[in-house]
Short mmCIF file of C-alpha atoms in Angstrom, two decimals:
data_model
loop_
_atom_site.label_atom_id
_atom_site.label_comp_id
_atom_site.label_asym_id
_atom_site.label_seq_id
_atom_site.Cartn_x
_atom_site.Cartn_y
_atom_site.Cartn_z
CA MET A 1 -19.66 -0.71 -24.72
CA GLN A 2 -21.00 -4.13 -23.66
CA PHE A 3 -20.36 -5.88 -20.36
CA ASN A 4 -21.11 -9.63 -19.74
CA ALA A 5 -23.48 -10.86 -17.17
CA ILE A 6 -22.04 -12.12 -14.01
CA SER A 7 -22.35 -15.82 -14.14
CA SER A 8 -20.65 -16.86 -10.96
CA VAL A 9 -21.28 -16.05 -7.43
CA THR A 10 -18.04 -17.78 -5.87
CA ARG A 11 -16.99 -14.28 -4.61
CA GLY A 12 -18.54 -10.75 -3.83
CA LEU A 13 -20.52 -9.42 -6.75
CA ASP A 14 -19.05 -5.86 -6.23
CA LEU A 15 -15.48 -7.45 -6.99
CA GLN A 16 -16.62 -9.31 -9.92
CA ILE A 17 -18.12 -6.19 -11.48
CA ALA A 18 -14.98 -3.90 -10.51
CA SER A 19 -12.91 -6.21 -11.99
CA GLU A 20 -14.87 -6.56 -15.41
CA ILE A 21 -14.90 -2.78 -15.57
CA ALA A 22 -11.36 -2.10 -14.50
CA ARG A 23 -9.72 -4.80 -16.91
CA GLN A 24 -11.60 -3.20 -19.81
CA ILE A 25 -10.33 0.26 -18.70
CA LEU A 26 -6.54 -0.93 -18.10
CA SER A 27 -6.50 -3.00 -21.55
CA GLY A 28 -7.70 0.27 -23.44
CA LYS A 29 -10.84 -0.90 -24.51
CA ILE A 30 -12.50 1.85 -22.48
CA LEU A 31 -10.72 5.10 -22.88
CA PRO A 32 -10.08 7.97 -20.29
CA GLY A 33 -12.89 10.58 -20.51
CA THR A 34 -15.34 7.74 -21.60
CA ILE A 35 -18.68 8.12 -19.69
CA LEU A 36 -20.18 4.69 -18.61
CA PRO A 37 -23.87 3.65 -19.28
CA SER A 38 -26.37 4.56 -16.76
CA GLU A 39 -26.84 2.62 -13.57
CA VAL A 40 -29.88 1.20 -14.91
CA ASP A 41 -28.03 -0.09 -18.21
CA LEU A 42 -25.24 -1.37 -16.04
CA CYS A 43 -27.21 -3.21 -13.63
CA GLU A 44 -29.23 -4.80 -16.80
CA GLN A 45 -25.97 -5.91 -18.47
CA PHE A 46 -24.30 -7.35 -15.50
CA GLY A 47 -27.42 -8.93 -13.90
CA VAL A 48 -26.91 -7.47 -10.42
CA SER A 49 -28.51 -5.22 -8.20
CA ARG A 50 -28.07 -1.15 -7.81
CA THR A 51 -26.44 -1.86 -4.54
CA ALA A 52 -23.65 -4.43 -5.82
CA LEU A 53 -22.99 -2.03 -8.77
CA ARG A 54 -22.78 0.94 -6.74
CA GLU A 55 -20.30 -0.56 -4.41
CA ALA A 56 -18.05 -1.64 -7.33
CA LEU A 57 -18.05 1.84 -8.80
CA LYS A 58 -17.17 3.27 -5.35
CA LEU A 59 -14.22 0.69 -5.41
CA LEU A 60 -13.29 1.86 -8.67
CA SER A 61 -13.36 5.51 -7.70
CA SER A 62 -11.18 4.80 -4.77
CA LYS A 63 -8.54 3.64 -7.23
CA GLY A 64 -8.72 6.60 -9.15
CA LEU A 65 -10.14 4.89 -12.24
CA LEU A 66 -13.62 6.62 -12.12
CA GLU A 67 -15.15 9.73 -11.11
CA SER A 68 -19.01 10.53 -10.86
CA ARG A 69 -20.72 13.84 -11.33
CA PRO A 70 -24.21 14.93 -11.17
CA LYS A 71 -25.90 15.47 -14.48
CA ILE A 72 -22.85 13.82 -16.07
CA GLY A 73 -22.44 10.38 -15.09
CA THR A 74 -19.63 8.18 -14.23
CA ARG A 75 -16.56 9.04 -16.39
CA VAL A 76 -13.32 7.11 -16.72
CA ARG A 77 -10.54 9.38 -15.04
CA PRO A 78 -7.22 10.20 -16.97
CA ARG A 79 -4.19 7.87 -16.22
CA THR A 80 -2.59 10.26 -14.29
CA PHE A 81 -5.17 9.79 -11.55
CA TRP A 82 -4.71 5.82 -11.50
CA ASN A 83 -3.33 4.17 -8.57
CA ILE A 84 -1.48 1.98 -10.59
CA LEU A 85 0.57 0.44 -7.76
CA ASP A 86 -2.58 -0.59 -6.08
CA VAL A 87 -2.14 -4.34 -5.30
CA GLN A 88 -5.56 -5.11 -6.56
CA LEU A 89 -5.22 -3.13 -9.65
CA LEU A 90 -1.91 -4.82 -10.48
CA GLU A 91 -3.87 -8.34 -10.13
CA TRP A 92 -6.31 -7.14 -12.39
CA LEU A 93 -3.48 -6.26 -15.04
CA SER A 94 -2.42 -9.89 -14.97
CA GLY A 95 -3.17 -11.54 -18.41
CA ILE A 96 -4.04 -8.15 -20.06
CA GLU A 97 -1.90 -7.53 -23.25
CA ALA A 98 -0.44 -4.18 -22.42
CA THR A 99 0.47 -1.57 -24.98
CA GLU A 100 4.13 -0.92 -26.12
CA GLU A 101 3.73 2.39 -24.20
CA MET A 102 3.21 0.60 -20.74
CA TYR A 103 6.01 -1.75 -21.09
CA HIS A 104 8.28 1.32 -21.92
CA GLN A 105 7.03 3.13 -18.87
CA PHE A 106 7.44 0.04 -16.68
CA LEU A 107 11.00 -0.23 -17.84
CA ASP A 108 11.50 3.61 -17.15
CA PHE A 109 10.33 3.01 -13.75
CA ARG A 110 12.54 0.20 -12.89
CA ARG A 111 15.60 2.19 -14.52
CA VAL A 112 14.96 4.84 -11.72
CA ILE A 113 14.57 2.47 -8.55
CA GLU A 114 16.05 -0.87 -9.40
CA PRO A 115 19.72 -0.20 -9.73
CA HIS A 116 19.81 1.92 -6.28
CA ALA A 117 17.89 -1.28 -4.80
CA THR A 118 20.62 -3.50 -6.22
CA MET A 119 23.26 -1.40 -4.90
CA LEU A 120 21.79 -1.34 -1.37
CA ALA A 121 21.33 -5.13 -1.77
CA ALA A 122 25.19 -5.47 -2.21
CA THR A 123 25.86 -3.66 0.99
CA ASN A 124 22.75 -5.10 3.15
CA ALA A 125 21.94 -8.22 2.30
CA THR A 126 22.11 -10.74 5.10
CA LYS A 127 23.72 -13.98 5.02
CA GLU A 128 20.31 -15.69 4.83
CA GLN A 129 19.19 -13.71 1.62
CA ARG A 130 22.62 -14.09 -0.03
CA ILE A 131 22.03 -17.88 0.39
CA GLU A 132 18.55 -17.33 -1.05
CA LEU A 133 19.76 -15.28 -4.08
CA SER A 134 22.44 -18.09 -4.80
CA LYS A 135 19.54 -20.66 -4.72
CA ILE A 136 17.45 -18.85 -7.18
CA TYR A 137 20.58 -17.90 -9.49
CA ARG A 138 21.39 -21.51 -9.79
CA GLU A 139 17.87 -22.33 -10.80
CA MET A 140 17.78 -19.47 -13.39
CA CYS A 141 21.08 -21.20 -14.77
CA ARG A 142 19.20 -24.38 -14.91
CA VAL A 143 16.06 -23.02 -16.56
CA ALA A 144 18.32 -21.32 -19.16
CA GLU A 145 19.70 -24.42 -20.09
CA ASP A 146 16.38 -25.70 -21.52
CA PHE A 147 14.32 -22.70 -21.82
CA GLU A 148 10.72 -22.80 -20.93
CA PRO A 149 8.96 -19.34 -21.06
CA GLU A 150 6.84 -19.88 -17.70
CA ALA A 151 9.53 -21.40 -15.81
CA TRP A 152 11.92 -18.52 -16.84
CA VAL A 153 9.34 -15.84 -16.04
CA ASN A 154 8.85 -17.40 -12.50
CA ILE A 155 12.48 -17.61 -11.62
CA ASP A 156 13.46 -14.25 -13.14
CA THR A 157 10.56 -12.55 -11.07
CA GLN A 158 11.97 -14.26 -7.90
CA PHE A 159 15.34 -12.98 -8.79
CA HIS A 160 14.20 -9.30 -8.93
CA ARG A 161 11.79 -9.68 -5.80
CA MET A 162 15.04 -11.05 -3.86
CA ILE A 163 16.86 -7.90 -4.90
CA PHE A 164 14.26 -5.38 -3.13
CA LEU A 165 13.72 -7.56 -0.23
CA SER A 166 17.56 -7.45 0.58
CA SER A 167 18.01 -3.65 -0.10
CA GLY A 168 17.38 -3.53 3.70
CA ASN A 169 15.35 -0.20 2.90
CA CYS A 170 11.81 -0.39 4.36
CA PHE A 171 10.30 1.65 1.26
CA TYR A 172 12.15 -0.34 -1.37
CA MET A 173 11.15 -3.66 0.30
CA PRO A 174 7.38 -3.46 -0.38
CA PHE A 175 8.28 -3.15 -4.29
CA GLY A 176 9.70 -6.86 -4.13
CA ASN A 177 5.93 -7.96 -3.33
CA VAL A 178 3.91 -5.35 -5.02
CA LEU A 179 5.43 -5.49 -8.15
CA THR A 180 5.45 -9.24 -8.65
CA THR A 181 2.65 -9.40 -10.84
CA VAL A 182 3.99 -6.52 -13.11
CA PHE A 183 7.32 -8.29 -13.24
CA LYS A 184 5.56 -11.39 -14.45
CA TRP A 185 3.88 -9.42 -16.90
CA PHE A 186 6.69 -7.47 -18.28
CA ILE A 187 9.16 -10.47 -18.11
CA SER A 188 6.74 -12.71 -19.83
CA TYR A 189 6.71 -10.17 -22.88
CA SER A 190 10.37 -9.33 -22.85
CA SER A 191 11.57 -12.87 -22.81
CA ALA A 192 8.86 -14.44 -25.02
CA ALA A 193 11.55 -14.87 -27.83
CA GLY A 194 14.02 -16.42 -25.54
CA GLY A 195 15.80 -13.47 -24.52
CA MET A 196 17.01 -14.03 -20.80
CA CYS A 197 20.04 -11.62 -20.37
CA LEU A 198 21.50 -14.46 -18.27
CA ASN A 199 25.04 -12.70 -18.50
CA ASP A 200 23.66 -9.51 -17.13
CA HIS A 201 21.93 -11.20 -14.16
CA HIS A 202 25.36 -13.05 -13.44
CA LEU A 203 26.98 -9.73 -13.27
CA ILE A 204 24.29 -8.50 -10.76
CA TYR A 205 24.36 -11.74 -8.66
CA GLN A 206 28.08 -11.64 -8.54
CA ALA A 207 28.52 -7.87 -7.47
CA ILE A 208 25.73 -8.38 -4.77
CA MET A 209 27.46 -11.53 -3.46
CA ILE A 210 31.00 -9.99 -3.40
CA GLY A 211 29.52 -6.94 -1.65
CA ASP A 212 30.28 -4.63 -4.69
CA ALA A 213 27.75 -1.74 -4.32
CA GLN A 214 29.14 0.26 -7.49
CA ALA A 215 29.28 -2.86 -9.75
CA ALA A 216 25.71 -4.00 -8.62
CA TYR A 217 24.50 -0.53 -9.53
CA GLU A 218 26.18 -0.69 -13.02
CA ALA A 219 25.13 -4.22 -13.71
CA SER A 220 21.54 -3.44 -12.89
CA LEU A 221 21.30 -0.35 -15.01
CA GLY A 222 23.08 -2.13 -17.85
CA LEU A 223 20.03 -4.85 -17.72
CA MET A 224 17.49 -2.06 -18.02
CA LYS A 225 18.50 -0.93 -21.71
CA SER A 226 15.42 -1.09 -23.82
CA SER A 227 17.44 -2.94 -26.62
CA LYS A 228 17.57 -5.82 -24.14
CA HIS A 229 13.98 -6.26 -23.60
CA ARG A 230 12.30 -6.84 -26.82
CA LEU A 231 11.18 -3.06 -26.94
#
């Protein structure tokens, strides 16, 4: 494996090193079980000090990506150990072409939590949140008339983020912020060919606005079908 030398010092060297290694792991270029080159080799490749490298490796270990063992070296850990919902890991995922498996796994994850969050939003959304959701939905309709991928990704992400924020549940609300990066990544893939599922979004919006929790749950679950997401 080969890493590029760090050419910019606009931010911490350790973060730049960690980002480079993490993105190669997350993209599948470096597979679980792989043993990284020695510290000497890595320092030479990145053109950095051993101190900066060790801080980067320590950061990646704290996120579950790496483990270091005497006489073995630094090894990439299995995916089961990755703290995939860590905000920094999600940022590093941005722009990476994910595998089909990862898209399916994210949809499976959403299928478990988002319909219930949508049901709660229908019951718990405040007046201000319903007004904001209305603004977002109207913008979705406008963007849908003259489809532009980037604009759709942004507004669709806002729509789903608002659902979690409107749930009134302190454990669901953080997902509205934490998952923003992954929503964009997923929606960008699923709507690349112009698929927007606008009618499904309308059913979700309508159910939340009239406070019909069961209809909101069913509408959200309907949107989660794999066949509607280019999968």
